[in-house]
């Protein structure tokens, strides 16, 4: 059996080596390392894939989220509602811009932001909602957009973990996660479903005026060289990373399908176990692209299970061990523990198993057998 990796980027690269190497070589031959043809080519290809009017590449996913908020013109003190159970980057950029983060609980079944919690958190100072499509599962964007319309709020999708996932609406239509809100951000960190070989990110929007503003922000506020029309930052996707992404984008759907197939096998092995709540997988499974495969372990020792797996050479992780409302940087007297029952439960139960495009049946069986061996 091949060594099990949490994310097996080497095996993935070996399958696409010729294409990736040739794409990178084009950049080296032309020496157009910043804003070169590969960046523009990738931008257009991703716009077509997502069916979105504007993709603005940038340096990383955190920058993308911050720049999206800057583009909307949010002011210090404006309240921004987001999920308590997610990576810190989501709340980090809110705080950096001197906005007021309003952390709310998540749904126990899908682990995405709770619709009821959003409704309860809205005040006259609320200006935006930031849903996170956590672990690759699309949030309930139909309900979120309805709330935003009712209260005249912006919606900023944090799509760092769910590129390629579909959101299905009650009329039967589907849209890609990241193309529904007023603006969206994503990350191309190497372990993502669409990852480069360094840092990278992008902002998506269908709003022409907002896209224009954001294009200035990512490049020092310039539209014409040395003419600074808006306050900006330096956040650009370099051409070598764009070359890698261009090589991988045509494979994204097959990558997501491979993750979904691995998830089905995991879930089938765990079906009916009294100590395991596995992710639900719908028939066509296009609402979840399994950036992570995350179990809930109930009435058993999750931490001891983790030690058991690591001892057998099976990498695993806890995403996330500490709620944002309990993090030192974001502690606030506004938050009460009773407001976060689901998040406080999840941090004690969740464990993520290896999930990537190269998992094979032998590895999956060894992983699932090892989990069941501990929980027998």
Short mmCIF file of C-alpha atoms in Angstrom, two decimals:
data_model
loop_
_atom_site.label_atom_id
_atom_site.label_comp_id
_atom_site.label_asym_id
_atom_site.label_seq_id
_atom_site.Cartn_x
_atom_site.Cartn_y
_atom_site.Cartn_z
CA UNK A 1 0.00 0.00 0.00
CA UNK A 2 1.21 3.49 -0.83
CA UNK A 3 1.90 5.78 2.11
CA UNK A 4 -1.29 7.56 3.09
CA UNK A 5 -1.18 11.34 2.83
CA UNK A 6 -3.71 13.86 4.13
CA UNK A 7 -3.36 15.47 0.68
CA UNK A 8 -1.27 13.66 -1.94
CA UNK A 9 -0.06 16.47 -4.19
CA UNK A 10 2.96 14.52 -5.42
CA UNK A 11 0.91 11.70 -6.92
CA UNK A 12 -1.48 14.21 -8.46
CA UNK A 13 1.44 16.13 -10.00
CA UNK A 14 2.97 12.99 -11.48
CA UNK A 15 -0.20 12.43 -13.53
CA UNK A 16 -0.20 15.97 -14.96
CA UNK A 17 3.55 16.63 -14.95
CA UNK A 18 3.94 17.13 -18.70
CA UNK A 19 1.07 19.63 -18.91
CA UNK A 20 2.09 21.56 -15.80
CA UNK A 21 5.75 21.68 -16.76
CA UNK A 22 4.97 22.92 -20.27
CA UNK A 23 2.65 25.60 -18.92
CA UNK A 24 5.28 26.82 -16.45
CA UNK A 25 7.95 26.72 -19.16
CA UNK A 26 5.89 29.13 -21.26
CA UNK A 27 6.11 31.65 -18.43
CA UNK A 28 9.84 31.12 -18.05
CA UNK A 29 10.37 31.53 -21.79
CA UNK A 30 8.41 34.78 -21.97
CA UNK A 31 9.61 36.12 -18.54
CA UNK A 32 6.16 37.65 -18.00
CA UNK A 33 6.05 36.83 -14.30
CA UNK A 34 3.45 39.39 -13.16
CA UNK A 35 0.11 39.95 -14.90
CA UNK A 36 1.32 37.99 -17.90
CA UNK A 37 -0.73 36.17 -20.53
CA UNK A 38 -1.14 33.09 -18.32
CA UNK A 39 -2.90 35.14 -15.66
CA UNK A 40 -5.34 36.62 -18.17
CA UNK A 41 -5.89 33.22 -19.77
CA UNK A 42 -6.67 31.63 -16.42
CA UNK A 43 -9.01 34.50 -15.50
CA UNK A 44 -11.03 34.01 -18.68
CA UNK A 45 -11.10 30.23 -18.34
CA UNK A 46 -12.33 30.43 -14.75
CA UNK A 47 -15.00 32.98 -15.68
CA UNK A 48 -16.27 30.53 -18.29
CA UNK A 49 -16.18 27.58 -15.90
CA UNK A 50 -18.07 29.41 -13.15
CA UNK A 51 -20.39 31.29 -15.52
CA UNK A 52 -19.53 34.52 -13.73
CA UNK A 53 -18.84 37.87 -15.38
CA UNK A 54 -15.70 38.83 -13.52
CA UNK A 55 -12.81 36.90 -11.95
CA UNK A 56 -10.12 39.10 -10.42
CA UNK A 57 -7.05 37.03 -9.46
CA UNK A 58 -5.05 38.03 -6.40
CA UNK A 59 -2.25 36.81 -4.14
CA UNK A 60 -4.15 34.54 -1.73
CA UNK A 61 -7.57 33.69 -0.36
CA UNK A 62 -7.32 35.94 2.69
CA UNK A 63 -6.47 38.93 0.51
CA UNK A 64 -9.42 38.01 -1.70
CA UNK A 65 -11.82 38.22 1.21
CA UNK A 66 -10.36 41.49 2.48
CA UNK A 67 -10.37 43.09 -0.97
CA UNK A 68 -13.98 42.01 -1.55
CA UNK A 69 -14.97 43.88 1.63
CA UNK A 70 -12.87 46.91 0.67
CA UNK A 71 -14.58 47.00 -2.71
CA UNK A 72 -18.01 47.21 -1.08
CA UNK A 73 -16.98 50.33 0.83
CA UNK A 74 -17.84 48.98 4.27
CA UNK A 75 -17.01 51.46 7.04
CA UNK A 76 -15.44 50.98 10.50
CA UNK A 77 -18.12 49.86 12.94
CA UNK A 78 -20.31 48.23 10.31
CA UNK A 79 -21.43 44.81 11.52
CA UNK A 80 -20.61 41.74 9.46
CA UNK A 81 -22.24 38.41 10.35
CA UNK A 82 -20.26 35.22 9.82
CA UNK A 83 -19.92 31.68 11.15
CA UNK A 84 -18.21 30.89 14.43
CA UNK A 85 -17.09 27.46 13.20
CA UNK A 86 -14.52 28.10 10.47
CA UNK A 87 -10.92 29.12 9.86
CA UNK A 88 -9.84 32.43 11.38
CA UNK A 89 -9.18 34.20 8.07
CA UNK A 90 -12.89 34.90 7.69
CA UNK A 91 -13.11 36.94 10.89
CA UNK A 92 -9.52 38.17 10.65
CA UNK A 93 -10.15 40.40 7.65
CA UNK A 94 -13.31 41.82 9.23
CA UNK A 95 -11.27 42.90 12.24
CA UNK A 96 -8.38 44.21 10.12
CA UNK A 97 -10.77 46.57 8.33
CA UNK A 98 -12.10 47.78 11.72
CA UNK A 99 -15.51 46.35 10.95
CA UNK A 100 -17.42 44.66 13.75
CA UNK A 101 -17.48 40.86 13.47
CA UNK A 102 -20.70 39.21 14.61
CA UNK A 103 -20.07 35.51 15.07
CA UNK A 104 -23.08 33.19 14.99
CA UNK A 105 -23.68 29.48 15.42
CA UNK A 106 -23.83 26.87 12.67
CA UNK A 107 -26.20 24.10 11.65
CA UNK A 108 -25.53 20.71 13.24
CA UNK A 109 -26.21 18.72 10.06
CA UNK A 110 -24.28 20.64 7.41
CA UNK A 111 -21.95 22.65 9.69
CA UNK A 112 -22.60 25.80 7.66
CA UNK A 113 -23.90 29.07 9.07
CA UNK A 114 -27.30 28.77 10.74
CA UNK A 115 -30.10 30.61 8.96
CA UNK A 116 -31.97 31.17 12.24
CA UNK A 117 -28.81 32.52 13.87
CA UNK A 118 -28.34 35.01 11.03
CA UNK A 119 -31.88 36.31 11.47
CA UNK A 120 -31.42 36.77 15.22
CA UNK A 121 -28.11 38.62 14.79
CA UNK A 122 -29.30 41.36 12.44
CA UNK A 123 -29.29 44.89 13.87
CA UNK A 124 -29.51 48.36 12.33
CA UNK A 125 -25.69 48.30 12.07
CA UNK A 126 -25.57 45.06 10.07
CA UNK A 127 -24.23 45.63 6.58
CA UNK A 128 -23.11 42.21 5.33
CA UNK A 129 -23.29 38.43 5.73
CA UNK A 130 -20.30 36.18 5.03
CA UNK A 131 -21.41 32.57 4.57
CA UNK A 132 -18.58 30.02 4.45
CA UNK A 133 -19.07 26.98 2.23
CA UNK A 134 -17.39 24.81 4.84
CA UNK A 135 -15.49 21.62 3.98
CA UNK A 136 -16.76 21.86 0.39
CA UNK A 137 -20.50 21.84 1.13
CA UNK A 138 -22.52 24.71 -0.31
CA UNK A 139 -24.33 26.83 2.25
CA UNK A 140 -28.07 27.55 1.93
CA UNK A 141 -27.60 30.50 -0.42
CA UNK A 142 -31.28 30.76 -1.37
CA UNK A 143 -32.25 31.49 2.24
CA UNK A 144 -29.24 33.75 2.81
CA UNK A 145 -29.95 35.84 -0.29
CA UNK A 146 -33.60 36.19 0.76
CA UNK A 147 -32.53 37.52 4.17
CA UNK A 148 -30.05 39.88 2.53
CA UNK A 149 -32.68 41.23 0.16
CA UNK A 150 -35.15 41.76 2.99
CA UNK A 151 -32.63 43.73 5.07
CA UNK A 152 -30.66 45.36 2.24
CA UNK A 153 -27.40 43.57 3.13
CA UNK A 154 -24.39 42.55 1.10
CA UNK A 155 -23.51 38.87 0.81
CA UNK A 156 -19.81 37.99 0.55
CA UNK A 157 -19.30 34.28 -0.11
CA UNK A 158 -16.21 32.69 1.41
CA UNK A 159 -15.70 30.01 -1.21
CA UNK A 160 -12.17 28.98 -0.22
CA UNK A 161 -13.21 25.34 0.28
CA UNK A 162 -15.97 24.70 -2.25
CA UNK A 163 -14.93 25.68 -5.75
CA UNK A 164 -16.95 23.63 -8.22
CA UNK A 165 -19.82 22.89 -5.84
CA UNK A 166 -23.35 23.70 -6.99
CA UNK A 167 -26.09 25.47 -5.07
CA UNK A 168 -29.56 24.19 -5.96
CA UNK A 169 -32.55 26.50 -5.72
CA UNK A 170 -36.19 25.66 -5.11
CA UNK A 171 -37.08 26.30 -8.76
CA UNK A 172 -34.63 23.59 -9.81
CA UNK A 173 -31.90 25.89 -11.09
CA UNK A 174 -28.28 25.55 -10.03
CA UNK A 175 -25.45 28.02 -9.69
CA UNK A 176 -21.86 27.52 -8.74
CA UNK A 177 -20.92 28.36 -5.17
CA UNK A 178 -19.19 31.71 -5.24
CA UNK A 179 -21.35 33.19 -8.01
CA UNK A 180 -24.54 33.95 -6.06
CA UNK A 181 -23.69 36.65 -3.54
CA UNK A 182 -22.70 40.21 -4.40
CA UNK A 183 -19.05 39.16 -4.35
CA UNK A 184 -17.06 36.06 -3.47
CA UNK A 185 -13.54 35.05 -2.58
CA UNK A 186 -11.59 31.84 -3.06
CA UNK A 187 -8.19 30.40 -2.27
CA UNK A 188 -5.84 28.41 -4.48
CA UNK A 189 -3.72 27.17 -1.56
CA UNK A 190 -2.05 23.92 -2.71
CA UNK A 191 -4.36 21.61 -0.74
CA UNK A 192 -7.56 23.13 -2.15
CA UNK A 193 -9.65 21.28 -4.73
CA UNK A 194 -8.16 23.67 -7.30
CA UNK A 195 -4.75 24.44 -5.86
CA UNK A 196 -1.60 26.04 -7.22
CA UNK A 197 1.98 25.39 -6.11
CA UNK A 198 2.21 28.37 -3.79
CA UNK A 199 -0.25 31.03 -2.70
CA UNK A 200 -3.05 32.32 -4.87
CA UNK A 201 -6.62 33.55 -4.71
CA UNK A 202 -9.39 35.28 -6.64
CA UNK A 203 -12.50 37.42 -6.27
CA UNK A 204 -15.69 36.75 -8.26
CA UNK A 205 -18.57 39.10 -9.00
CA UNK A 206 -21.27 39.79 -11.59
CA UNK A 207 -21.29 43.51 -10.70
CA UNK A 208 -19.41 45.52 -13.35
CA UNK A 209 -18.81 48.57 -11.17
CA UNK A 210 -17.65 46.49 -8.21
CA UNK A 211 -15.29 44.52 -10.45
CA UNK A 212 -13.77 47.77 -11.70
CA UNK A 213 -13.20 48.98 -8.16
CA UNK A 214 -11.63 45.68 -7.12
CA UNK A 215 -9.28 45.62 -10.11
CA UNK A 216 -7.89 48.91 -8.89
CA UNK A 217 -7.62 47.80 -5.28
CA UNK A 218 -5.53 44.69 -6.07
CA UNK A 219 -2.96 46.83 -7.90
CA UNK A 220 -2.17 49.72 -5.53
CA UNK A 221 -5.35 51.52 -6.51
CA UNK A 222 -4.09 52.03 -10.07
CA UNK A 223 -5.98 51.78 -13.34
CA UNK A 224 -3.34 53.81 -15.14
CA UNK A 225 0.28 53.40 -14.06
CA UNK A 226 1.23 55.84 -11.27
CA UNK A 227 -2.35 57.19 -11.08
CA UNK A 228 -3.78 56.04 -7.75
CA UNK A 229 -7.55 56.48 -7.85
CA UNK A 230 -8.51 54.37 -4.83
CA UNK A 231 -6.73 53.12 -1.73
CA UNK A 232 -5.34 49.77 -2.74
CA UNK A 233 -3.02 46.93 -1.83
CA UNK A 234 -0.43 44.86 -3.66
CA UNK A 235 -2.11 41.51 -4.26
CA UNK A 236 -1.52 39.81 -7.58
CA UNK A 237 -1.55 36.20 -8.74
CA UNK A 238 1.87 35.54 -10.28
CA UNK A 239 2.09 34.00 -13.73
CA UNK A 240 3.72 30.74 -12.66
CA UNK A 241 0.85 30.01 -10.26
CA UNK A 242 -1.64 30.93 -13.00
CA UNK A 243 0.15 28.48 -15.30
CA UNK A 244 -0.34 25.68 -12.77
CA UNK A 245 -4.00 26.58 -12.28
CA UNK A 246 -4.57 26.73 -16.02
CA UNK A 247 -3.25 23.20 -16.33
CA UNK A 248 -5.46 21.94 -13.50
CA UNK A 249 -8.74 23.81 -14.15
CA UNK A 250 -9.91 21.45 -16.96
CA UNK A 251 -9.55 18.60 -14.45
CA UNK A 252 -11.44 20.26 -11.59
CA UNK A 253 -14.72 18.43 -12.15
CA UNK A 254 -12.93 15.07 -12.32
CA UNK A 255 -10.97 15.99 -9.18
CA UNK A 256 -14.21 16.78 -7.36
CA UNK A 257 -15.79 13.58 -8.63
CA UNK A 258 -12.83 11.57 -7.29
CA UNK A 259 -13.29 13.20 -3.88
CA UNK A 260 -17.03 12.47 -3.96
CA UNK A 261 -16.41 8.83 -4.85
CA UNK A 262 -13.94 8.49 -1.97
CA UNK A 263 -16.50 10.10 0.35
CA UNK A 264 -19.16 7.59 -0.72
CA UNK A 265 -16.84 4.70 0.11
CA UNK A 266 -15.98 6.18 3.48
CA UNK A 267 -19.62 6.78 4.35
CA UNK A 268 -20.70 3.31 3.20
CA UNK A 269 -18.11 1.75 5.52
CA UNK A 270 -19.35 3.78 8.49
CA UNK A 271 -23.08 3.40 7.81
CA UNK A 272 -25.12 2.58 10.88
CA UNK A 273 -22.27 2.82 13.38
CA UNK A 274 -23.54 4.12 16.71
CA UNK A 275 -20.48 6.31 17.35
CA UNK A 276 -20.07 7.84 13.90
CA UNK A 277 -22.04 10.52 12.10
CA UNK A 278 -20.68 10.66 8.57
CA UNK A 279 -21.34 13.39 6.00
CA UNK A 280 -24.59 13.00 4.11
CA UNK A 281 -24.18 12.54 0.37
CA UNK A 282 -27.07 13.28 -1.96
CA UNK A 283 -27.62 11.16 -5.09
CA UNK A 284 -25.88 13.48 -7.54
CA UNK A 285 -23.65 14.92 -4.79
CA UNK A 286 -22.86 18.14 -6.64
CA UNK A 287 -23.60 20.34 -3.61
CA UNK A 288 -20.55 18.96 -1.77
CA UNK A 289 -17.06 18.68 -3.26
CA UNK A 290 -15.39 17.33 -0.09
CA UNK A 291 -12.47 19.62 0.47
CA UNK A 292 -12.50 17.78 3.80
CA UNK A 293 -14.17 14.54 4.80
CA UNK A 294 -15.24 15.24 8.37
CA UNK A 295 -16.81 12.79 10.79
CA UNK A 296 -18.54 13.49 14.07
CA UNK A 297 -17.55 11.04 16.81
CA UNK A 298 -20.25 10.73 19.47
CA UNK A 299 -20.17 8.92 22.82
CA UNK A 300 -16.53 7.94 22.21
CA UNK A 301 -13.06 9.43 22.70
CA UNK A 302 -12.37 11.47 19.56
CA UNK A 303 -8.87 12.48 20.70
CA UNK A 304 -7.91 8.89 21.47
CA UNK A 305 -9.17 7.88 18.00
CA UNK A 306 -6.91 10.51 16.50
CA UNK A 307 -3.91 9.10 18.40
CA UNK A 308 -4.86 5.59 17.27
CA UNK A 309 -4.95 6.64 13.61
CA UNK A 310 -1.69 8.57 13.78
CA UNK A 311 0.01 5.58 15.39
CA UNK A 312 -1.05 3.48 12.40
CA UNK A 313 0.40 6.02 9.96
CA UNK A 314 -2.96 7.55 9.03
CA UNK A 315 -2.87 11.35 8.99
CA UNK A 316 -5.96 13.09 10.33
CA UNK A 317 -6.84 16.52 11.69
CA UNK A 318 -9.33 18.46 13.75
CA UNK A 319 -10.90 21.31 11.80
CA UNK A 320 -11.44 23.29 14.02
CA UNK A 321 -10.45 22.68 17.65
CA UNK A 322 -11.31 26.11 19.11
CA UNK A 323 -14.36 28.24 18.23
CA UNK A 324 -13.59 31.69 16.92
CA UNK A 325 -15.54 33.29 19.76
CA UNK A 326 -13.07 31.64 22.18
CA UNK A 327 -9.92 32.66 20.34
CA UNK A 328 -7.87 35.23 22.25
CA UNK A 329 -7.84 37.68 19.35
CA UNK A 330 -11.64 37.66 18.98
CA UNK A 331 -12.99 37.28 22.52
CA UNK A 332 -15.79 39.77 23.05
CA UNK A 333 -18.20 40.39 25.91
CA UNK A 334 -21.05 40.36 23.38
CA UNK A 335 -20.67 36.60 22.97
CA UNK A 336 -22.39 34.20 25.37
CA UNK A 337 -21.60 30.49 25.43
CA UNK A 338 -25.27 29.64 25.22
CA UNK A 339 -25.36 31.33 21.80
CA UNK A 340 -23.02 28.68 20.34
CA UNK A 341 -24.31 25.25 21.36
CA UNK A 342 -23.63 23.60 18.00
CA UNK A 343 -20.15 25.04 17.51
CA UNK A 344 -19.20 24.11 21.07
CA UNK A 345 -20.41 20.58 20.37
CA UNK A 346 -18.67 20.23 17.01
CA UNK A 347 -15.23 21.22 18.25
CA UNK A 348 -15.38 18.22 20.60
CA UNK A 349 -16.64 15.75 17.97
CA UNK A 350 -15.13 16.46 14.55
CA UNK A 351 -12.23 14.65 12.95
CA UNK A 352 -11.20 14.88 9.30
CA UNK A 353 -9.79 11.88 7.45
CA UNK A 354 -7.46 11.93 4.42
CA UNK A 355 -9.25 13.37 1.40
CA UNK A 356 -7.75 14.00 -2.01
CA UNK A 357 -7.93 12.94 -5.64
CA UNK A 358 -5.45 10.07 -5.35
CA UNK A 359 -7.05 7.95 -2.61
CA UNK A 360 -7.39 4.33 -3.69
CA UNK A 361 -9.61 1.53 -2.42
CA UNK A 362 -6.81 -0.15 -0.48
CA UNK A 363 -6.06 3.05 1.41
CA UNK A 364 -9.72 3.78 2.10
CA UNK A 365 -10.26 0.25 3.44
CA UNK A 366 -7.23 0.52 5.71
CA UNK A 367 -8.42 3.90 7.03
CA UNK A 368 -12.02 2.81 7.60
CA UNK A 369 -10.97 -0.52 9.13
CA UNK A 370 -8.67 1.36 11.50
CA UNK A 371 -11.46 3.72 12.59
CA UNK A 372 -13.86 0.82 13.14
CA UNK A 373 -11.21 -1.18 14.96
CA UNK A 374 -10.93 1.57 17.57
CA UNK A 375 -14.68 2.11 17.86
CA UNK A 376 -15.69 -1.57 17.98
#
